[in-house]
PDB file of C-alpha atoms in Angstrom:
ATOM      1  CA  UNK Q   1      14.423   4.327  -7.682  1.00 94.00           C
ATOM      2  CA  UNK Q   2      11.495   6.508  -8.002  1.00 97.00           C
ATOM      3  CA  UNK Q   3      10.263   9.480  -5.090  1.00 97.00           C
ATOM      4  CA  UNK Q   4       6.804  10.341  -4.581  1.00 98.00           C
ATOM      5  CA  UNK Q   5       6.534  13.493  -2.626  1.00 98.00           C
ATOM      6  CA  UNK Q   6       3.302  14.672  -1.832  1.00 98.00           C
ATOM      7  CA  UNK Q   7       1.871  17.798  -1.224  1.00 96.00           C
ATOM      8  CA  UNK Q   8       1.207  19.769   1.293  1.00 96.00           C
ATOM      9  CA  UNK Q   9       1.567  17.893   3.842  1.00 97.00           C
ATOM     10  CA  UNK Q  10      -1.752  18.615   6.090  1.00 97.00           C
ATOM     11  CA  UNK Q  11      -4.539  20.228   4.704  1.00 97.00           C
ATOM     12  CA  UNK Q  12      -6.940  22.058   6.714  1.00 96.00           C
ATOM     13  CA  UNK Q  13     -10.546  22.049   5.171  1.00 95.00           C
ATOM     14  CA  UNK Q  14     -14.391  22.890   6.347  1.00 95.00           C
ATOM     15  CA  UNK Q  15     -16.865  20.066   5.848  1.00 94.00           C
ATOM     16  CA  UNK Q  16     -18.738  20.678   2.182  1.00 95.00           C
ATOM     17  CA  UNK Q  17     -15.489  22.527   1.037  1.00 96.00           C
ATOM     18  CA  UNK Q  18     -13.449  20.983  -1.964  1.00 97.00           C
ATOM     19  CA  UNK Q  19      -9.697  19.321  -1.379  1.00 97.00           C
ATOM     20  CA  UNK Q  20      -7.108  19.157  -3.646  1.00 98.00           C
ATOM     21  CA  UNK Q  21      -3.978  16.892  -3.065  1.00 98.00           C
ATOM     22  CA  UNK Q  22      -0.691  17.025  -5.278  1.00 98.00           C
ATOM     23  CA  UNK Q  23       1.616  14.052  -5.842  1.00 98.00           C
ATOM     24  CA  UNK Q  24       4.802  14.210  -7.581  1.00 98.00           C
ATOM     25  CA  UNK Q  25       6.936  11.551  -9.120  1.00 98.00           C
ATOM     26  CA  UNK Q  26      10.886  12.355  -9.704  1.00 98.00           C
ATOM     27  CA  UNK Q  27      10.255  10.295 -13.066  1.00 98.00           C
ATOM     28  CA  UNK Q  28       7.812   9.359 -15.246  1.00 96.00           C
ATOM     29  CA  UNK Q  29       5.369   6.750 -13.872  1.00 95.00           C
ATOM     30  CA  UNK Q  30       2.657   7.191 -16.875  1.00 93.00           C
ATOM     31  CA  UNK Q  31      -0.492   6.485 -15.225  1.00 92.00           C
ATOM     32  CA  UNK Q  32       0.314   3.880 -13.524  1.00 94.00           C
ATOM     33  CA  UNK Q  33      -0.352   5.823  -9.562  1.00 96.00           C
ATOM     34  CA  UNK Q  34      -3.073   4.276  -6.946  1.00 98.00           C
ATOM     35  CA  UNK Q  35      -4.639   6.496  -4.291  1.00 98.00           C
ATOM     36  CA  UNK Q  36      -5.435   5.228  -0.914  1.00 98.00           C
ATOM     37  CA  UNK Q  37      -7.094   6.656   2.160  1.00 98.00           C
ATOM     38  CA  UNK Q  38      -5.941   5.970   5.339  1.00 97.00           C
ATOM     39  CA  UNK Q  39      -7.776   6.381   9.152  1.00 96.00           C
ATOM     40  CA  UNK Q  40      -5.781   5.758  12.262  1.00 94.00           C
ATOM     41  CA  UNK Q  41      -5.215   2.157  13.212  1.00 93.00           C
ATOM     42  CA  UNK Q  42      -7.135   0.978  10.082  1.00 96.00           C
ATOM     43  CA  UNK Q  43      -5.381  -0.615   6.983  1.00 97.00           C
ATOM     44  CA  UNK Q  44      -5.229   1.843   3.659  1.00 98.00           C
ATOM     45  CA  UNK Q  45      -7.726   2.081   1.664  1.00 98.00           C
ATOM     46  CA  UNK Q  46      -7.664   1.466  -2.466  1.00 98.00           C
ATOM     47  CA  UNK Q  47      -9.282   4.816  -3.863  1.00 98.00           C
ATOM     48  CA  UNK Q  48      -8.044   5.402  -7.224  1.00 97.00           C
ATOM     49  CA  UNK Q  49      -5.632   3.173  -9.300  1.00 96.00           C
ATOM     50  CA  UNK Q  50      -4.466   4.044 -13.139  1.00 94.00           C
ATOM     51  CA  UNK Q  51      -4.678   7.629 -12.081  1.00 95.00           C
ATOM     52  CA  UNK Q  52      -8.332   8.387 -12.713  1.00 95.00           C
ATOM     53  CA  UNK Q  53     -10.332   4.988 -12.014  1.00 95.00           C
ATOM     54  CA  UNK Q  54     -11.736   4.684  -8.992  1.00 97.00           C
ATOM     55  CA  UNK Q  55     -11.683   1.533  -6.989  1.00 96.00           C
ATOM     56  CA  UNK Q  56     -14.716  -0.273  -6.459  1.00 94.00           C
ATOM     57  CA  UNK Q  57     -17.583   1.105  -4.294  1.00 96.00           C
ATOM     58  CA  UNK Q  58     -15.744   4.326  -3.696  1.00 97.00           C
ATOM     59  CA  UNK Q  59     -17.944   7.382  -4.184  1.00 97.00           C
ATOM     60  CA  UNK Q  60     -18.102   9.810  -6.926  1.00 97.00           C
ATOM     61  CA  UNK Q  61     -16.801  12.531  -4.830  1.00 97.00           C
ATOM     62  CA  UNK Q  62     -13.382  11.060  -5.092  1.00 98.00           C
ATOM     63  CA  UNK Q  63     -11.754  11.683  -8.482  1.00 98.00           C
ATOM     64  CA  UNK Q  64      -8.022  11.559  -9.539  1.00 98.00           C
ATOM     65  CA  UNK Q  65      -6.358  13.009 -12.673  1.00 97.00           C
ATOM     66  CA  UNK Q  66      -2.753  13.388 -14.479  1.00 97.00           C
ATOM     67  CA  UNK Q  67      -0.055  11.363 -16.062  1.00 95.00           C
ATOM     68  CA  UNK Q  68       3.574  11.076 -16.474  1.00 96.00           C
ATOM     69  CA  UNK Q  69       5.470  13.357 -13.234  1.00 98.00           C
ATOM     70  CA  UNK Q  70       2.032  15.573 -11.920  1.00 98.00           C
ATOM     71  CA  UNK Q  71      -0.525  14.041 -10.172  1.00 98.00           C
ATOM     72  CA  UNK Q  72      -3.969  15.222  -8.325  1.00 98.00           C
ATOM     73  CA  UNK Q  73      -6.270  13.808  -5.867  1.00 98.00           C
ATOM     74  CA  UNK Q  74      -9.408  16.350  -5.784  1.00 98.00           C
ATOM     75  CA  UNK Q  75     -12.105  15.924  -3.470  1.00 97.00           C
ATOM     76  CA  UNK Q  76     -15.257  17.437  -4.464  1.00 95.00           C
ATOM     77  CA  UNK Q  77     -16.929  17.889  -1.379  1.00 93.00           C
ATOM     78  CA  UNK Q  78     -15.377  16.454   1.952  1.00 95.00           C
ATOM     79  CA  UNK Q  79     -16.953  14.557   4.551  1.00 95.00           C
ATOM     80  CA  UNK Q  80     -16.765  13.876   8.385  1.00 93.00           C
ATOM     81  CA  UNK Q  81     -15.667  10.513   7.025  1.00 95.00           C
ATOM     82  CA  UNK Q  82     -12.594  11.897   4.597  1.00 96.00           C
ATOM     83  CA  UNK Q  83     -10.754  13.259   7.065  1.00 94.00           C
ATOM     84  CA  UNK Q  84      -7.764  10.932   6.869  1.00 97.00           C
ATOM     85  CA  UNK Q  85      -4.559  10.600   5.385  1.00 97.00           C
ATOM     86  CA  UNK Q  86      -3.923  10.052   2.049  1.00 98.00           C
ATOM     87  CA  UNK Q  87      -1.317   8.288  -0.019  1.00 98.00           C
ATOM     88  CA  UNK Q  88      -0.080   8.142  -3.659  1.00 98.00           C
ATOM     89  CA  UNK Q  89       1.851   5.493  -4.977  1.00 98.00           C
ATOM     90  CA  UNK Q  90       3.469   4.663  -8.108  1.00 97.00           C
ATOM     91  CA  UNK Q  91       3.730   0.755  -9.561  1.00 96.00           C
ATOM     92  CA  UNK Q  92       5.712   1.758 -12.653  1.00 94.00           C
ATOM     93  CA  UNK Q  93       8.344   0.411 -12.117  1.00 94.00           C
ATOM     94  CA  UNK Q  94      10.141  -1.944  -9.211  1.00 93.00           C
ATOM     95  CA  UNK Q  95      10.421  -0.864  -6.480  1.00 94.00           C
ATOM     96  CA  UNK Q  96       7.058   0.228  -6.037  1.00 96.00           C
ATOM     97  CA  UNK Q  97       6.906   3.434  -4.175  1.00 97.00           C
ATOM     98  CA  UNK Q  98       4.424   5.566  -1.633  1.00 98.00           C
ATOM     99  CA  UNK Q  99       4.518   9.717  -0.864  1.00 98.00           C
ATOM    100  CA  UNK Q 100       5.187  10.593   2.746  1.00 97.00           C
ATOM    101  CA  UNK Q 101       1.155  11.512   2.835  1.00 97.00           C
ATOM    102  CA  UNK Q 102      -0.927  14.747   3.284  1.00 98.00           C
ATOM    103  CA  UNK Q 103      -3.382  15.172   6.278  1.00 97.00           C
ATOM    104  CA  UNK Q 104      -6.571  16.187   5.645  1.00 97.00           C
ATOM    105  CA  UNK Q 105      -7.820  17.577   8.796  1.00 95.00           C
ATOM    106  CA  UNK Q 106     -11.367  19.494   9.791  1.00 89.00           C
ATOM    107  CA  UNK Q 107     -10.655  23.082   9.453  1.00 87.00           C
TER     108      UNK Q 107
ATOM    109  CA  UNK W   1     -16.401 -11.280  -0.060  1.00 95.00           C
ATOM    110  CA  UNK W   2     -12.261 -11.044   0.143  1.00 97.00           C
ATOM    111  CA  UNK W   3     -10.273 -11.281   3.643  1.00 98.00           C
ATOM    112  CA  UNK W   4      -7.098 -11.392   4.070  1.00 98.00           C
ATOM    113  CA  UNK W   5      -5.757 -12.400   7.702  1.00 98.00           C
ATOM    114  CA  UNK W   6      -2.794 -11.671   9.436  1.00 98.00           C
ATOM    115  CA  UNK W   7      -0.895 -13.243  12.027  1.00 98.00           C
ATOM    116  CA  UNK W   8      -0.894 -11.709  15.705  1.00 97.00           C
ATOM    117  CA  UNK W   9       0.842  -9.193  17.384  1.00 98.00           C
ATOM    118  CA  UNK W  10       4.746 -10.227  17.683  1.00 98.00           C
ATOM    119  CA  UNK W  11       7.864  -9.225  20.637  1.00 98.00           C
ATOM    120  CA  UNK W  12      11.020  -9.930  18.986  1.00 98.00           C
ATOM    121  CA  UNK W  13      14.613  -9.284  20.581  1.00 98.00           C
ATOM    122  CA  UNK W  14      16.849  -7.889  18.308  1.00 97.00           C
ATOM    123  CA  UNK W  15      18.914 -10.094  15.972  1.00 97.00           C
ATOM    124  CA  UNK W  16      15.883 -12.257  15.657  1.00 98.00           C
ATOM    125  CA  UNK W  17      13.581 -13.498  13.208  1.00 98.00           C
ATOM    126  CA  UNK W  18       9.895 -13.153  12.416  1.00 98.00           C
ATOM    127  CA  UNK W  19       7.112 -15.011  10.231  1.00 98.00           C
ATOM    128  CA  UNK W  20       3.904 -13.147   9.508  1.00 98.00           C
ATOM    129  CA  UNK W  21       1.334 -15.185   8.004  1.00 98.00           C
ATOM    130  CA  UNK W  22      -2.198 -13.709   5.895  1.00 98.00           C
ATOM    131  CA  UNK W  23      -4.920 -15.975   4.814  1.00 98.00           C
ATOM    132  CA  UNK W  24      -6.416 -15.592   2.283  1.00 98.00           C
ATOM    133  CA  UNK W  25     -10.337 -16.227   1.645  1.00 98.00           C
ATOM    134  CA  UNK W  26     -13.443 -15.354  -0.886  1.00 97.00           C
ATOM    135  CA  UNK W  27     -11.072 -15.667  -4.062  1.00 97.00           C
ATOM    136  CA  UNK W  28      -8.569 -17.537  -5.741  1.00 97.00           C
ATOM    137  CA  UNK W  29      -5.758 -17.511  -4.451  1.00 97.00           C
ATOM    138  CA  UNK W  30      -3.347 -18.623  -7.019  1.00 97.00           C
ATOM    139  CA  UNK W  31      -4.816 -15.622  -9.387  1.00 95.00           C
ATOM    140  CA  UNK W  32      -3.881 -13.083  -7.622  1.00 96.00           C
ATOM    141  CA  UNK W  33      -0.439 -11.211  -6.630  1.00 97.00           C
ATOM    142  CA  UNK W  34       0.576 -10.308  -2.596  1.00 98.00           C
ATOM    143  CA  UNK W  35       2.223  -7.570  -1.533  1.00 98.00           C
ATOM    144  CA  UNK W  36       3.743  -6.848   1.847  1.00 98.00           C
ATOM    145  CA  UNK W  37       3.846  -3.594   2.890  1.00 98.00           C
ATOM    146  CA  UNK W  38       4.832  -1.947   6.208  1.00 98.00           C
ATOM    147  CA  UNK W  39       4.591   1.196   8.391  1.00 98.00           C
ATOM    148  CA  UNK W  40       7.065   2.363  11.037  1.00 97.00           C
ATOM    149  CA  UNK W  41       5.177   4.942  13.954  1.00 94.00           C
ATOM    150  CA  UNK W  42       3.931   8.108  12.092  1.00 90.00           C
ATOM    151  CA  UNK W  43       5.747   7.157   8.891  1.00 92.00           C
ATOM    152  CA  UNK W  44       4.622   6.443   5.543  1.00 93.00           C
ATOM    153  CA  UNK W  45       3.866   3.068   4.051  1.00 96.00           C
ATOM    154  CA  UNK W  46       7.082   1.402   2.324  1.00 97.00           C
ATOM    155  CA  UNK W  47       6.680  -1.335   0.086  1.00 97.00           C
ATOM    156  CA  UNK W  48       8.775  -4.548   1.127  1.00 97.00           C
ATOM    157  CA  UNK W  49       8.239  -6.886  -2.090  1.00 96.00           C
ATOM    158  CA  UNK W  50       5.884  -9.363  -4.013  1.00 96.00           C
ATOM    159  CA  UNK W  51       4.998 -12.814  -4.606  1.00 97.00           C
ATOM    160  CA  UNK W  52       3.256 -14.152  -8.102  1.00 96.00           C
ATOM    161  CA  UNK W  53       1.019 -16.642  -5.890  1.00 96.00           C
ATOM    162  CA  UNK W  54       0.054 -18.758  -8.955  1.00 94.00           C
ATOM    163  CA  UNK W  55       3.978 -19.226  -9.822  1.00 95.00           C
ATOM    164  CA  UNK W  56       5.816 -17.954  -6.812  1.00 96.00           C
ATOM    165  CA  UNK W  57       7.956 -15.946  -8.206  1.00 97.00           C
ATOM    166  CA  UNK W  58       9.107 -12.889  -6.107  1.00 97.00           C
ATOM    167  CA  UNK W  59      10.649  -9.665  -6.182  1.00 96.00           C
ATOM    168  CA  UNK W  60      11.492  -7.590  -3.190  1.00 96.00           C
ATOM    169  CA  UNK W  61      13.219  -4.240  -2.283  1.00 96.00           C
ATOM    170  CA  UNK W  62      16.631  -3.851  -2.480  1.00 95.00           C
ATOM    171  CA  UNK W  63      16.612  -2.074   0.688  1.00 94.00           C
ATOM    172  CA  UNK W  64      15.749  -5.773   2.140  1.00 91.00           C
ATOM    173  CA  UNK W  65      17.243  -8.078  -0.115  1.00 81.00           C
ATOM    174  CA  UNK W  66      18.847 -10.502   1.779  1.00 89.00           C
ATOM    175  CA  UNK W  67      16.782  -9.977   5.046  1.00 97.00           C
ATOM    176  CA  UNK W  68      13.227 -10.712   3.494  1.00 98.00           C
ATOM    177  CA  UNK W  69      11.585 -14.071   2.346  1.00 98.00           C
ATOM    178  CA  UNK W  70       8.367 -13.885   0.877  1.00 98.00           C
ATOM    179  CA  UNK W  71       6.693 -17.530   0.283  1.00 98.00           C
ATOM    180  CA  UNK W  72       3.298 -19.060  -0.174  1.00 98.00           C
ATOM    181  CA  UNK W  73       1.218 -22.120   0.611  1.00 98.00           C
ATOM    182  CA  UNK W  74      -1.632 -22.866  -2.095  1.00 97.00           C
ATOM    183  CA  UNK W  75      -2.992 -25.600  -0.095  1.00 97.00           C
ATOM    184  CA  UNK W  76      -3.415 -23.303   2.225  1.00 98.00           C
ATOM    185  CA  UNK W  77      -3.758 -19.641   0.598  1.00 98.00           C
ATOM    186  CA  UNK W  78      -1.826 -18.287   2.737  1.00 98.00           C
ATOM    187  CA  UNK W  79       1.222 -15.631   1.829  1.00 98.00           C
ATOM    188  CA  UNK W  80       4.363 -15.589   4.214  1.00 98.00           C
ATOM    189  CA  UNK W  81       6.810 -12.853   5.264  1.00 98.00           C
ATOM    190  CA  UNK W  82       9.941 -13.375   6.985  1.00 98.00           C
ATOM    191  CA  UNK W  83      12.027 -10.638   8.096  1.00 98.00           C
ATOM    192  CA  UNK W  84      15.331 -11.560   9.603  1.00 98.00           C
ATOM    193  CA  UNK W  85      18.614  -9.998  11.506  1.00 97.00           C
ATOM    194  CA  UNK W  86      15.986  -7.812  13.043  1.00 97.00           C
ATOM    195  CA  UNK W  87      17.337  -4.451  14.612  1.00 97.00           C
ATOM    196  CA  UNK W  88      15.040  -1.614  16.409  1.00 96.00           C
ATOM    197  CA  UNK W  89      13.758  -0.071  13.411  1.00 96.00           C
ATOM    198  CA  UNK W  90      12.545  -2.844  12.247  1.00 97.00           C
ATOM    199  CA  UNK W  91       9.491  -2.136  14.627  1.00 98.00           C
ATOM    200  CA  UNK W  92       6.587  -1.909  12.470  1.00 98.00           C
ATOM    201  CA  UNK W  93       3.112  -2.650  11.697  1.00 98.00           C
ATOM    202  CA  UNK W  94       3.491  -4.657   8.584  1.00 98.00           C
ATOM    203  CA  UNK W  95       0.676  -5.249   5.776  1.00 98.00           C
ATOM    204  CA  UNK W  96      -0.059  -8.009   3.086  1.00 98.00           C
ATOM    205  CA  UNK W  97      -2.348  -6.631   0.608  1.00 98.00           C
ATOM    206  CA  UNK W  98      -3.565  -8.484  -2.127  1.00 98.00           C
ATOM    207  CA  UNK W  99      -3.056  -7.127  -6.147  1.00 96.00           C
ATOM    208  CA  UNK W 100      -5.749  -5.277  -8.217  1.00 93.00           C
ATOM    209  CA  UNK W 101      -6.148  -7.141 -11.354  1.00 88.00           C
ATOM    210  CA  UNK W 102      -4.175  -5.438 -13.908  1.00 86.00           C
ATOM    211  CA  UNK W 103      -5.697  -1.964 -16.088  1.00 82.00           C
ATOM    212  CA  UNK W 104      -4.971  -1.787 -20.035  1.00 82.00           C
ATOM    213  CA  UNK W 105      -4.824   1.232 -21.847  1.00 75.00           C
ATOM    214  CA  UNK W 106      -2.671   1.584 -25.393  1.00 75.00           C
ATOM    215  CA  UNK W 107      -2.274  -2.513 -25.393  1.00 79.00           C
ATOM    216  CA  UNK W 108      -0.359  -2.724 -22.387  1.00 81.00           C
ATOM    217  CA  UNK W 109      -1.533  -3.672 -19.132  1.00 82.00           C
ATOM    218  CA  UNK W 110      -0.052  -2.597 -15.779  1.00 83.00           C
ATOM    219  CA  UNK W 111      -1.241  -3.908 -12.059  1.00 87.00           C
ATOM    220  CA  UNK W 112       0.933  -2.561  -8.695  1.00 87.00           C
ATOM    221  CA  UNK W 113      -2.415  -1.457  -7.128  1.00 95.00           C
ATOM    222  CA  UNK W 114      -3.723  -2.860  -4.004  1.00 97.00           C
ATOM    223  CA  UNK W 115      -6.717  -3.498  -3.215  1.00 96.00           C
ATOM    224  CA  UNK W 116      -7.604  -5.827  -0.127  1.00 97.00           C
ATOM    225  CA  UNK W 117      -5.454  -5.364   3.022  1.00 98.00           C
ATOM    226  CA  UNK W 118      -4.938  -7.836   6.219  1.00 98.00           C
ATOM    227  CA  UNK W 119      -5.512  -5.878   8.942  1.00 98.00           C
ATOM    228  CA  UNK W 120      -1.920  -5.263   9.959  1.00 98.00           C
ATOM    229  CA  UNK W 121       0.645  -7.315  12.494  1.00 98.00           C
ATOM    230  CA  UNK W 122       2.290  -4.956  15.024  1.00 98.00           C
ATOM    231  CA  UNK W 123       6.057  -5.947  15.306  1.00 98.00           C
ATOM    232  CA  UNK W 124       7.831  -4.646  17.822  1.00 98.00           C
ATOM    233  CA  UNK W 125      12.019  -5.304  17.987  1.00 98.00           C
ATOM    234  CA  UNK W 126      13.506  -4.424  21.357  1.00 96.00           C
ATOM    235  CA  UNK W 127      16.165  -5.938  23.801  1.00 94.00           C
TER     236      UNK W 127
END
């Protein structure tokens, strides 16, 4: 069974500023890891899926890179609206598998 | 445009059973793959299993085999989840989300993603 452990877990940023989120896998998942956002009481959000594609009608701001174990969520330039949590997960292989999340929180 | 809708809010004593239901509208249902996922109070999400909706085949978690039934209804497009012997932490909002359609790259093609979500059915276990 694979872990995804994420990191850190909050993330304390200004408005405008860039974010960087790290996801790691305990084994290989290729590039087969989704990003989602998620905002309390609201069901996650698809960002990015086959590490670096982003999911339709998500913004430009939001890109995603790596492959195999290492994994990055980078935010270029947050807004009022990105403050959230944020997921990885890997569908590699059964059973499919999310991080414990980072916070992104208004610094 | 895609929905996918979920069953109400449930109260379930512990040792019970419970069915969540999600609709599913603006595609085609049989096409498509369902996942249930579900989130304990300030946890992360944990993925409960899968159903092929054109085939039914299923595959689920090993940490619920044997308490978890996932089924469908084409007639209906609607996905089903039943969780059973249910004990406190069982208490959950749980999630059906509906499959991305697969990414290639090399000559193989991979899907896991998710990309529509029901809105969530609150489950709460207690005596």
């Amino acid at each position: 069974e694979i872990v995804m452990t994420q990191s850190p877990a909050t993330l304390s940023v200004s408005p405008g500023e860039r974010a960087t989120l790290s996801c790691r896998a305990s084994q290989s998942v290729s590039s087969n890891l989704a990003w989602y956002q998620q905002k309390p009481g609201q069901a996650p959000r698809l960002l990015i899926y086959g590490a670096s594609t982003r999911a339709t009608g998500i913004p430009a701001r939001f890109s995603g890179s790596g492959s195999g174990t290492e994994f990055t969520l980078t935010i270029s330039s947050l807004q009022s609206e990105d403050f959230a949590v944020y997921y990885c997960q890997q569908y590699n292989n059964w059973p499919l598998a999310f991080g414990q999340g980072t916070k992104v929180e208004i610094k | 445009q895609v929905q996918l809708v979920q069953s109400g809010a449930e109260v379930k004593k512990p040792g019970a059973s419970v069915k969540v239901s999600c609709k599913a509208s603006g595609y085609t249902f049989t096409s498509y793959a369902m996942h249930w996922v579900r989130q304990a109070p300030g946890q992360r999400l944990e993925w409960m299993g899968w159903i092929n909706a054109g085939n039914g085949n299923t595959k689920y978690s090993q940490k619920f085999q044997g308490r978890v039934t996932i089924t469908r209804d084409t007639s209906a497009s609607t996905a089903y989840m039943e969780l059973s012997s249910l004990r406190s932490e069982d208490t959950a909002v749980y999630y059906c989300a509906r499959e991305s359609p697969p990414h290639c790259s090399g000559g193989s093609c991979y899907s896991g993603a998710a990309d529509y979500w029901g809105q969530g059915t609150l489950v709460t276990v207690s005596s």
